[in-house]
mmCIF file of C-alpha atoms in Angstrom:
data_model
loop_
_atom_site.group_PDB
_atom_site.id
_atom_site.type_symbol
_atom_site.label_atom_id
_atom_site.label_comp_id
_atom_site.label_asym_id
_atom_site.label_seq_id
_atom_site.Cartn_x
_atom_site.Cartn_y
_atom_site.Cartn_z
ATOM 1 C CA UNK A 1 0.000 0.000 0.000
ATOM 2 C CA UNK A 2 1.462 2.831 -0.837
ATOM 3 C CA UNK A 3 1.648 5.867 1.785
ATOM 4 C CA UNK A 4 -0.895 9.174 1.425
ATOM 5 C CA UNK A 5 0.772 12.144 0.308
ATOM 6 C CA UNK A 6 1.943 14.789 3.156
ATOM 7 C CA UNK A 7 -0.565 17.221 1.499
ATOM 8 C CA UNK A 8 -3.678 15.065 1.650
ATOM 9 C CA UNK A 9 -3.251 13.899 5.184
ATOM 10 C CA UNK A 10 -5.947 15.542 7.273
ATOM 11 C CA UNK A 11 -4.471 18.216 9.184
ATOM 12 C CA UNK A 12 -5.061 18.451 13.391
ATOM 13 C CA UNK A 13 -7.272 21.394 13.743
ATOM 14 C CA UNK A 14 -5.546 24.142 15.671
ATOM 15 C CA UNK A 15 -7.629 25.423 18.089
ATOM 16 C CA UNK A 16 -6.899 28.931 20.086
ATOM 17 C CA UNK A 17 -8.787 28.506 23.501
ATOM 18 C CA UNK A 18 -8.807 31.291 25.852
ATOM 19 C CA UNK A 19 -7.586 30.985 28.750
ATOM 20 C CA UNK A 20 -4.968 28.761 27.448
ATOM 21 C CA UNK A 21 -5.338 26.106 29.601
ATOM 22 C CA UNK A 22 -7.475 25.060 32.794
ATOM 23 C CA UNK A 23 -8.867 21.940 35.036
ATOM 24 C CA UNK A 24 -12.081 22.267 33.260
ATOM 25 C CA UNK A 25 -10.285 22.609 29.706
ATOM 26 C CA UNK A 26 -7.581 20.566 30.178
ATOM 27 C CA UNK A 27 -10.893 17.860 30.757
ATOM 28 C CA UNK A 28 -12.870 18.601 28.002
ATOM 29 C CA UNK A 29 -9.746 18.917 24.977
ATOM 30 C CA UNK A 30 -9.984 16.374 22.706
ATOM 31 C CA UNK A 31 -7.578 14.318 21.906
ATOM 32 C CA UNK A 32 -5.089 15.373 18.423
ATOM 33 C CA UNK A 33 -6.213 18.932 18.637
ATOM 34 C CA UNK A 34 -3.576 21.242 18.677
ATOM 35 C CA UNK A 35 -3.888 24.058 21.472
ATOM 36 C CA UNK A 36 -2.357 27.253 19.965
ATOM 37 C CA UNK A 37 -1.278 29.256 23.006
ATOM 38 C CA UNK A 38 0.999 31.166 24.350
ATOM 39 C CA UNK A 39 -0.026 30.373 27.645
ATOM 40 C CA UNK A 40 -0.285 33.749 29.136
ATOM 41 C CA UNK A 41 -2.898 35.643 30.382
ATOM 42 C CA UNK A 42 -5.040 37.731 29.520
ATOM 43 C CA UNK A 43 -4.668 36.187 26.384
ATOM 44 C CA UNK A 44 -3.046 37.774 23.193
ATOM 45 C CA UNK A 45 -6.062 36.610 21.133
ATOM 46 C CA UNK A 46 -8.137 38.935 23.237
ATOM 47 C CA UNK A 47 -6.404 41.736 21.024
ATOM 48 C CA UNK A 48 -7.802 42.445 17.967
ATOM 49 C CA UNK A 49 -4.293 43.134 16.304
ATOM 50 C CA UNK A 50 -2.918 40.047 17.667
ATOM 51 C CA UNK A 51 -6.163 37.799 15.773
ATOM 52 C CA UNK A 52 -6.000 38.964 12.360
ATOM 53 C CA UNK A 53 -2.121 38.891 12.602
ATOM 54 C CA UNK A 54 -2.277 35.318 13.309
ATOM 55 C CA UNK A 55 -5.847 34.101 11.764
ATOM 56 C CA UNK A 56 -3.888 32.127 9.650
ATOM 57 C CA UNK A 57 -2.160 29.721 12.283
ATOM 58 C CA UNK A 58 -5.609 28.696 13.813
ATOM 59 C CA UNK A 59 -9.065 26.890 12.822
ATOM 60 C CA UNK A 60 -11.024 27.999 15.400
ATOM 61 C CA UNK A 61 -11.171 29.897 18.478
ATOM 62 C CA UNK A 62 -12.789 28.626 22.242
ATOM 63 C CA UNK A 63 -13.758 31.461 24.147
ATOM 64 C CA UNK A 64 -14.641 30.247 27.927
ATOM 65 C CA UNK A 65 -13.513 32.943 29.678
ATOM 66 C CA UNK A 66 -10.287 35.706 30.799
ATOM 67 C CA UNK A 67 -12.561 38.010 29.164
ATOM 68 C CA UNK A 68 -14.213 40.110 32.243
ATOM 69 C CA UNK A 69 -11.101 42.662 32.185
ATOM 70 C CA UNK A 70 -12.528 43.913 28.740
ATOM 71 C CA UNK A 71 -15.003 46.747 28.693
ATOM 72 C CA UNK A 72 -17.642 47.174 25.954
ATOM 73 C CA UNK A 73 -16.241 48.788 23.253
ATOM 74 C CA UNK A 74 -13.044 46.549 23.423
ATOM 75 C CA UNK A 75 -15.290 43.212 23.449
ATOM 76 C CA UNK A 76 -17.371 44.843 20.135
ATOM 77 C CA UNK A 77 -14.287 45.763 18.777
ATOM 78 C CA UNK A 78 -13.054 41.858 19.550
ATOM 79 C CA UNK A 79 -16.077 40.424 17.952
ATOM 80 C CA UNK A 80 -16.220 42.614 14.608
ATOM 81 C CA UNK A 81 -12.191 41.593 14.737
ATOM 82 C CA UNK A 82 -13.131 37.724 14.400
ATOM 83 C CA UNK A 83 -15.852 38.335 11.879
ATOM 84 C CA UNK A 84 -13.332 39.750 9.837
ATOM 85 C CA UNK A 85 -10.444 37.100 10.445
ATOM 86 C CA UNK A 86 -13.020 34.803 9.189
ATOM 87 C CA UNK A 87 -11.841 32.419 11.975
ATOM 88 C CA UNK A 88 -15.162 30.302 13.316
ATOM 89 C CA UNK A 89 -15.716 31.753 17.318
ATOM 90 C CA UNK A 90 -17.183 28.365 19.945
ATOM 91 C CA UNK A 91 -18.287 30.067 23.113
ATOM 92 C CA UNK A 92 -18.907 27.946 26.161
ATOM 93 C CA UNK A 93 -20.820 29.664 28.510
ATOM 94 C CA UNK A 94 -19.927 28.681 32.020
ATOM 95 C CA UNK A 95 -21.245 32.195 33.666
ATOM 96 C CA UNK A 96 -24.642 33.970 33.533
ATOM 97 C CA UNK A 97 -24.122 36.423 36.477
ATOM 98 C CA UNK A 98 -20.770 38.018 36.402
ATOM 99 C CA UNK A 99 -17.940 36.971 39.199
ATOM 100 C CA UNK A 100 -16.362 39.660 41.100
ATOM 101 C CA UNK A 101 -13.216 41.135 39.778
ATOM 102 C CA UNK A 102 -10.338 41.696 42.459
ATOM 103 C CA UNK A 103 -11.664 44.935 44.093
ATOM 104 C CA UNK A 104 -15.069 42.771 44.654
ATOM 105 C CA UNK A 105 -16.830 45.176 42.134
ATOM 106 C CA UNK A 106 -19.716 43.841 40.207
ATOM 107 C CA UNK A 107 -20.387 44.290 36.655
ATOM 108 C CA UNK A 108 -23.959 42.848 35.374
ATOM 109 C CA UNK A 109 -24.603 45.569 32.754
ATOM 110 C CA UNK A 110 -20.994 44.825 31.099
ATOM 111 C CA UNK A 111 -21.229 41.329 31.572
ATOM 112 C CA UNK A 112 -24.424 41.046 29.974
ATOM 113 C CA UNK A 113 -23.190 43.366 26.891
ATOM 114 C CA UNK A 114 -20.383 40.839 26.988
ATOM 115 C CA UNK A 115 -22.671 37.641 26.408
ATOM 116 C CA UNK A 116 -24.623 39.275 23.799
ATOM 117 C CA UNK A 117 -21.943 40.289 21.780
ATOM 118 C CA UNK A 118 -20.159 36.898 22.118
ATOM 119 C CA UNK A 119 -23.472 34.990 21.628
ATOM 120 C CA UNK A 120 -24.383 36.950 18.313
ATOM 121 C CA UNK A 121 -21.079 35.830 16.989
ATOM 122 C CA UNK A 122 -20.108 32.670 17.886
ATOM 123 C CA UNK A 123 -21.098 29.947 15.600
ATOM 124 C CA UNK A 124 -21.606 27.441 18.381
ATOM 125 C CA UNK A 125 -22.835 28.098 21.568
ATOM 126 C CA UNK A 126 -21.868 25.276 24.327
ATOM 127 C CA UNK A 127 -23.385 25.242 27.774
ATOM 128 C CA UNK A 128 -23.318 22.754 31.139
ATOM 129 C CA UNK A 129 -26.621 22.219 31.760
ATOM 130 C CA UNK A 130 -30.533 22.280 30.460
ATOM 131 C CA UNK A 131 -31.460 25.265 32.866
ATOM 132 C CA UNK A 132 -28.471 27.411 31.934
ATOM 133 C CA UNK A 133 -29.328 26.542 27.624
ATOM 134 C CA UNK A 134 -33.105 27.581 28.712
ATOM 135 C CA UNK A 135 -32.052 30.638 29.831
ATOM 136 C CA UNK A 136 -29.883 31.606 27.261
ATOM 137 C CA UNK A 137 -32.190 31.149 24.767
ATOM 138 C CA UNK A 138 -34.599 33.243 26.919
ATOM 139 C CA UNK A 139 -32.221 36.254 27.186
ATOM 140 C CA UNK A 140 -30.390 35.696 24.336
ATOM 141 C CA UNK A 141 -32.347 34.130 21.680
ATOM 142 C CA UNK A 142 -29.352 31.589 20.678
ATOM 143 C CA UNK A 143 -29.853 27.466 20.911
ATOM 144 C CA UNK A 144 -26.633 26.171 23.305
ATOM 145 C CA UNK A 145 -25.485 22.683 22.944
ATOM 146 C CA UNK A 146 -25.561 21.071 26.392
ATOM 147 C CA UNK A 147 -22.746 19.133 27.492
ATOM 148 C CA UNK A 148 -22.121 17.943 31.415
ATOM 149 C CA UNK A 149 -19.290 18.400 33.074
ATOM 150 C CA UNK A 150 -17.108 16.583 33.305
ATOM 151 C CA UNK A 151 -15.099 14.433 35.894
ATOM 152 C CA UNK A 152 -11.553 16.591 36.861
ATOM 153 C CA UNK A 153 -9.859 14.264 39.535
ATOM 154 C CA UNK A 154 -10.531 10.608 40.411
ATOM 155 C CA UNK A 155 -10.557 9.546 44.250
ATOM 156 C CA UNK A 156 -7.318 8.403 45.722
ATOM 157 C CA UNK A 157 -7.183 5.135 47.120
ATOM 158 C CA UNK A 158 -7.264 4.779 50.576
ATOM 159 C CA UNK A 159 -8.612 7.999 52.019
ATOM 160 C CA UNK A 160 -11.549 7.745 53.602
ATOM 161 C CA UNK A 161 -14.292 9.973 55.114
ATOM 162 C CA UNK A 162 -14.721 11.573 58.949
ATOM 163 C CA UNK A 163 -18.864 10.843 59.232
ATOM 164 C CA UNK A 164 -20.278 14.239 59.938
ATOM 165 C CA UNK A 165 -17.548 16.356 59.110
ATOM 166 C CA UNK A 166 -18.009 19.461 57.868
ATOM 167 C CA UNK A 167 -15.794 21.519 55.617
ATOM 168 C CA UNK A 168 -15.971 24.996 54.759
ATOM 169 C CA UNK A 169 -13.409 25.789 52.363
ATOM 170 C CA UNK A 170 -12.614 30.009 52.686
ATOM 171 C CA UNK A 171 -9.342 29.834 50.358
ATOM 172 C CA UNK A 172 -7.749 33.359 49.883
ATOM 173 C CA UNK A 173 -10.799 34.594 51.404
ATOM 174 C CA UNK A 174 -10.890 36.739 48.254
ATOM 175 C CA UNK A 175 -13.762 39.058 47.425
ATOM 176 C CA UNK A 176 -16.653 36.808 46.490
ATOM 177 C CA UNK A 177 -16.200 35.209 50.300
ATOM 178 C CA UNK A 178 -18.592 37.683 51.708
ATOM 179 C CA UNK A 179 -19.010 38.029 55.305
ATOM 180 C CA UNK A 180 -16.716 35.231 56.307
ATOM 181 C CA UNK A 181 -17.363 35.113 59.573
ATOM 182 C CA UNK A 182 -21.134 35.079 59.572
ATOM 183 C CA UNK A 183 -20.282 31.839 57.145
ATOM 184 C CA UNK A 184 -18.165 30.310 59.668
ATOM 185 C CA UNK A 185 -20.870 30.886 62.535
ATOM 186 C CA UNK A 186 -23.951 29.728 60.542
ATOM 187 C CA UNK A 187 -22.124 26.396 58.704
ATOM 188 C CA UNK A 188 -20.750 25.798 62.821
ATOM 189 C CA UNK A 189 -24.227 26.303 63.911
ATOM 190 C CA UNK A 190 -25.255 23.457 61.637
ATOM 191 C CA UNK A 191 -22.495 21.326 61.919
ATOM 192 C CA UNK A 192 -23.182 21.074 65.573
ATOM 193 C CA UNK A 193 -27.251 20.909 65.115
ATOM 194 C CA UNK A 194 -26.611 17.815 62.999
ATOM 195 C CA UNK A 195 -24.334 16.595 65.290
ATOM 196 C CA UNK A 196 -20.926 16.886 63.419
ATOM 197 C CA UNK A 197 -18.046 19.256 63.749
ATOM 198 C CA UNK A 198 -16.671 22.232 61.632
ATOM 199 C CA UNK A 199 -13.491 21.959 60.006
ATOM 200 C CA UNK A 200 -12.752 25.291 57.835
ATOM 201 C CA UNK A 201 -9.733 25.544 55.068
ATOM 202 C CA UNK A 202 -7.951 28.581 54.619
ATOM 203 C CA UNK A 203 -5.286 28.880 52.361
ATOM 204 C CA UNK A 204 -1.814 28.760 54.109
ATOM 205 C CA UNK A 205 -0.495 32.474 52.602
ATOM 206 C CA UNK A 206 -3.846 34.319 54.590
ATOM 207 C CA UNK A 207 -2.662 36.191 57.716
ATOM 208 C CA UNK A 208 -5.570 34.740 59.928
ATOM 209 C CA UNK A 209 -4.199 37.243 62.866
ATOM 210 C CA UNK A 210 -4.704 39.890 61.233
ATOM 211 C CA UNK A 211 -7.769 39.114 58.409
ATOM 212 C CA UNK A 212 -10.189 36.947 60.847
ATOM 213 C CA UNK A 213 -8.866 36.765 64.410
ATOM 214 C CA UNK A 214 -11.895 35.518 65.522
ATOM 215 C CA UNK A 215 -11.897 32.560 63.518
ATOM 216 C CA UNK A 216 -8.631 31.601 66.101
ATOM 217 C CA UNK A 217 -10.512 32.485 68.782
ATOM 218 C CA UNK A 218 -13.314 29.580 67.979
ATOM 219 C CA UNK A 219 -10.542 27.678 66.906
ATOM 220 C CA UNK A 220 -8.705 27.868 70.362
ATOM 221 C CA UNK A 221 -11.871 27.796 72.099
ATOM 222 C CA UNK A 222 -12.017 24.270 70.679
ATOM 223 C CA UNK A 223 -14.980 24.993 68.581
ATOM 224 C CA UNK A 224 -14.022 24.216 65.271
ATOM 225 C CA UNK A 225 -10.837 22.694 63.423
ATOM 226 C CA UNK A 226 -8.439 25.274 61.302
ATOM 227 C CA UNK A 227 -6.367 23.635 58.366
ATOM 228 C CA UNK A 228 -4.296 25.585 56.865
ATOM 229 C CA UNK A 229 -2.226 23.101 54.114
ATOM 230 C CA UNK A 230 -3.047 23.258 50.447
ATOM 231 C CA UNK A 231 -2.435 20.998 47.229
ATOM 232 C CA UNK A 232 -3.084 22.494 43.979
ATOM 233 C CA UNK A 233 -5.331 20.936 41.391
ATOM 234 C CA UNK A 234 -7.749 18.287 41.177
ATOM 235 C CA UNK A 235 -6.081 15.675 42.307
ATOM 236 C CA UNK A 236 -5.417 17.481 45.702
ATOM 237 C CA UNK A 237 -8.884 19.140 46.350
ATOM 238 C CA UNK A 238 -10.275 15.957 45.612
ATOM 239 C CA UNK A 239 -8.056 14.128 48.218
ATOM 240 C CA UNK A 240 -9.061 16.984 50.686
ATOM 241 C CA UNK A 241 -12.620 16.223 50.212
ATOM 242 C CA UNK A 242 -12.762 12.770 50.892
ATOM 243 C CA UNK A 243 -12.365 13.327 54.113
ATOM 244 C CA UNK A 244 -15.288 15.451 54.302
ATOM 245 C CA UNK A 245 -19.146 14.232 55.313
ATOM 246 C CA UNK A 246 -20.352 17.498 53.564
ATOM 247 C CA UNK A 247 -18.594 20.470 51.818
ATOM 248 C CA UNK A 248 -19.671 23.949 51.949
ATOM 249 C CA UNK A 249 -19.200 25.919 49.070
ATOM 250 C CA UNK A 250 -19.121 29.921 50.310
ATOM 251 C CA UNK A 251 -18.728 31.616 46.728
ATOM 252 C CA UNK A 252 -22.116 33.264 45.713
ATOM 253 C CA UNK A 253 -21.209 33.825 41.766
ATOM 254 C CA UNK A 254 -21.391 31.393 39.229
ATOM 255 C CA UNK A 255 -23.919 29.311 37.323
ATOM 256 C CA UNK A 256 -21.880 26.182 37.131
ATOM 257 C CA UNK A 257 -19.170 24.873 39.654
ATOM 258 C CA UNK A 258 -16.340 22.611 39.130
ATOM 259 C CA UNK A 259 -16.428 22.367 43.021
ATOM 260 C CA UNK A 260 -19.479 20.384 42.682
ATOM 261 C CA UNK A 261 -17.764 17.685 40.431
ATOM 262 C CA UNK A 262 -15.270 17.074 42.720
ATOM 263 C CA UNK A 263 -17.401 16.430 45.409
ATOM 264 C CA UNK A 264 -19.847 13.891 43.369
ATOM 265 C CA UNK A 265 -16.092 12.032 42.370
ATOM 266 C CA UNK A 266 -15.601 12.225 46.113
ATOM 267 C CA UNK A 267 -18.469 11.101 47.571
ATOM 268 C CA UNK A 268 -18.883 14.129 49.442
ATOM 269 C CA UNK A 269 -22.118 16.417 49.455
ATOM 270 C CA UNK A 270 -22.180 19.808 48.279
ATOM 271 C CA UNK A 271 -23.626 22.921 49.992
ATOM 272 C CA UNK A 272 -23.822 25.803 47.823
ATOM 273 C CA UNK A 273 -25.834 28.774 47.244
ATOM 274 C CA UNK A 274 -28.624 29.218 45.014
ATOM 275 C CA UNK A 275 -28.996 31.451 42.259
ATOM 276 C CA UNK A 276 -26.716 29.481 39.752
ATOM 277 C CA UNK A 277 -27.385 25.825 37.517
ATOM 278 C CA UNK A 278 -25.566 23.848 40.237
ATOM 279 C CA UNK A 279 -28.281 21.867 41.580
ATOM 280 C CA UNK A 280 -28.737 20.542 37.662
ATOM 281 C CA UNK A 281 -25.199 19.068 37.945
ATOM 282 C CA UNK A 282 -26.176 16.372 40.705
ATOM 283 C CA UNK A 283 -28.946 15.314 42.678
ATOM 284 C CA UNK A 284 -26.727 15.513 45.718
ATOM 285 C CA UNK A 285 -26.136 18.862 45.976
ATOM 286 C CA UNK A 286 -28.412 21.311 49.028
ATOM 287 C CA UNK A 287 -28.808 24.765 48.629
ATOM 288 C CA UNK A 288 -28.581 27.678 50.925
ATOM 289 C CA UNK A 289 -29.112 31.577 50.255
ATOM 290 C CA UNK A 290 -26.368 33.738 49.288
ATOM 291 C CA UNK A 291 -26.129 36.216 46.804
ATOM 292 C CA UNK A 292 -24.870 40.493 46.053
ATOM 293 C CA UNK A 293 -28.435 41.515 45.952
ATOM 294 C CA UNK A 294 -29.831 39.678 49.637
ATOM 295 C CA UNK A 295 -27.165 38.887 50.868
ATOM 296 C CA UNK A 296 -26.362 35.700 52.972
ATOM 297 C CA UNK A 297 -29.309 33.687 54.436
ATOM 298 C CA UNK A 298 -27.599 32.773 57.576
ATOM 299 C CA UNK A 299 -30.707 30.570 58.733
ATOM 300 C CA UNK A 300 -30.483 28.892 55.628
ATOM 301 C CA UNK A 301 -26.720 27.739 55.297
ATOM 302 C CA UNK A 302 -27.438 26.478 58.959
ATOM 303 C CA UNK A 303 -30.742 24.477 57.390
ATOM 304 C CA UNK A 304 -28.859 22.833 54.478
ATOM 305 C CA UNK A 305 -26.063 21.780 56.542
ATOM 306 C CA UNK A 306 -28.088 19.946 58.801
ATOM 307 C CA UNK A 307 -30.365 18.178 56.081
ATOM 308 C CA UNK A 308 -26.821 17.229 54.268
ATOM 309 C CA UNK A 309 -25.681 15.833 57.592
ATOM 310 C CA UNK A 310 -28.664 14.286 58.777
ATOM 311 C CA UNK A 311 -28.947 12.628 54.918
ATOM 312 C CA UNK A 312 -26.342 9.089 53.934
ATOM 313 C CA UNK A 313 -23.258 10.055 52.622
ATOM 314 C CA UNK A 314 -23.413 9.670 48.935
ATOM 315 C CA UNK A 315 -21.732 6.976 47.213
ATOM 316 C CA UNK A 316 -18.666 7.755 44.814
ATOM 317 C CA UNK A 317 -19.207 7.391 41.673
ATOM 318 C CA UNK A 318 -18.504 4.992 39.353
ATOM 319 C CA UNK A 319 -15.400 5.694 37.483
ATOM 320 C CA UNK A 320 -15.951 3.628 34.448
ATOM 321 C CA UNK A 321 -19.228 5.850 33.949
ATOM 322 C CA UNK A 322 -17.225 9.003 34.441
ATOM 323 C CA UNK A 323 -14.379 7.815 32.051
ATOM 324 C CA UNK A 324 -17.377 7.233 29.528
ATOM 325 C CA UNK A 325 -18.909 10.700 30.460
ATOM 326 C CA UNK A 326 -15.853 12.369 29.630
ATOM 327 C CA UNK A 327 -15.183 10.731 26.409
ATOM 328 C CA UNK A 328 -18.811 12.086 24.966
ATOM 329 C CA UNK A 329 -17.716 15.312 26.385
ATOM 330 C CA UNK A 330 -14.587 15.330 23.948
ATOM 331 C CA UNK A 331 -16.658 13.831 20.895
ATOM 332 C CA UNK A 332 -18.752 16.607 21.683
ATOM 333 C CA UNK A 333 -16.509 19.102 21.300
ATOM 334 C CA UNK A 334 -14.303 17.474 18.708
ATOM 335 C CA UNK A 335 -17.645 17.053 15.883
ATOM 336 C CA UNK A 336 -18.199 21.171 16.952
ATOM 337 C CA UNK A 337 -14.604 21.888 16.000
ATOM 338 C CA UNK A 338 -13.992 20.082 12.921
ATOM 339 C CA UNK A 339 -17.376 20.737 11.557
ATOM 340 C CA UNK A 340 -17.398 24.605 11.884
ATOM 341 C CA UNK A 341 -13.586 24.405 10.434
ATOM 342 C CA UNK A 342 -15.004 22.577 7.656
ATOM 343 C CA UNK A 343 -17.143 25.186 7.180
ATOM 344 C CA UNK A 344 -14.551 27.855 6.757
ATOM 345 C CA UNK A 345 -11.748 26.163 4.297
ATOM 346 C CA UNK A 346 -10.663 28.803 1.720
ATOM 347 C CA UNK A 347 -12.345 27.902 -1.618
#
């Protein structure tokens, strides 16, 4: 048999995904695409210059976020820049209520002037779950392809769960953790109703002295636990919540959470607040009230900690299913990228 020509092999389709790289990403990539980068961030195919300078070395771009920094005008000017590379735009929208930059401030009108921009020219529009793709076509009048999330971290052998432990993971207590202590109080109020105890994670670079002494104080009073070490990624946060009955999620924003995926691999249940898609991810998870507007429902974190207590822990789930779940997830996305390249070969 003799071998194909170099110019009639099919070529990998370069794809430019922004950010560069990620847990979620790094999950969902199929396999043989090529991932243009660089890896920096914000990313250089956020400028318009830098896209129709290089249109040429990529098939088709992957918003999913690093865009917030933008303001209007820039993300208009962005969009009317890839409509005139010609280069086929996949948006996969993970947010529907904007996240908090650094200084905490909230943006809804630019977000939303954001997502319609993006949304009017993307040629495929990707989403996480049915109630997110509802609403999306409700506010936005575009059809989004649904596709779960999927697994980022398997268990690790041998680590097994504290019944009725409670976790309450602060990190950099950065600006969506709003009113940490009031958290702390209300998850220890029903950690001890349900007859557990509190352990709360803070990462190990806060200066708990001088940030939330009084967190030490119920610490030393023997009230609660205080862990301070950290391992990065996936495979880390998952070990960390194996050892957890339930796990509190503090962070109001967001309409999908990754958070919530590592607990169903963990076998731990999720508390998180309302107002996002998370409770379409798994059955498992028990919301509580917390968001910019109202604020947090103190009397209702203390509620859903109790009924996630007071419920059996959830089994782990079964890997083979997850490995399965994850290869749609990449068919998915590999028919959506080599169709809408298709679509754009040069005559």
């Amino acid at each position: 048999m003799s071998a194909v020509p170099e110019e009639r092999r099919p070529r990998p389709v370069r794809v430019a995904t922004v950010p560069f790289a990620s847990p979620y990403l790094d999950a969902v990539l199929p396999a043989g695409v090529v991932r243009v980068g660089p890896e920096t961030s914000p990313s250089p195919w956020l400028d318009p210059d830098h896209l129709l300078a290089h249109a040429a070395d990529v098939d088709v771009l992957h918003l999913h976020g690093g865009y917030d920094h933008l303001t209007v005008p820039e993300m208009d000017a962005w969009t009317a820049a890839v409509r005139c590379s010609d280069v086929p735009l996949v948006v996969t929208v993970h947010d529907l209520v904007p996240r908090e930059d650094a200084e905490g401030t909230l943006m809804p009108a630019r977000h939303r002037n954001h997502l319609r921009a993006l949304l009017a020219t993307a040629e495929v529009v990707l989403t996480l779950t049915p109630g997110a793709a509802d609403e999306i076509a409700d506010r936005f009048g575009r059809t989004a392809i649904v596709v779960a999330h999927p697994s980022l971290a398997p268990p690790t052998p041998g680590v097994g769960r504290e019944t009725r432990l409670v976790g309450l993971h602060l990190d950099r207590l950065g600006p969506q953790v709003h009113d940490p202590l009031e958290l702390v109080r209300a998850t220890l109020s029903g950690a001890v109703s349900g007859g557990g105890r509190l352990r709360v994670d803070v990462h190990p670079d806060v200066d708990l002295a001088a940030r939330l002494p009084e967190l030490l104080e119920l610490a030393g009073d023997g009230q609660l636990e205080v862990a301070r070490s950290w391992e990065p990624g996936p495979a880390g946060w998952v070990r960390h919540l194996q050892e957890l009955h339930v796990s509190v999620l503090p962070w109001w924003g967001g309409s999908h959470s990754g958070w919530v995926e590592l607990c169903r691999d963990a076998g731990t249940r999720a508390v998180v607040p309302a107002g996002g898609w998370q409770g379409q991810q798994w059955s498992d998870v028990v919301l509580y009230g917390n968001d910019p507007q109202a604020g947090l429902d103190a009397a209702s974190l203390t509620s859903a900690v109790v009924a996630a207590l007071t419920r059996p822990a959830p089994g782990r789930v079964d890997p083979a299913w997850r490995s399965e779940q994850r290869a749609a997830v990449r068919r998915v996305h590999a028919q959506v990228y080599e169709q809408v390249a298709a679509d754009h070969v040069p005559a």
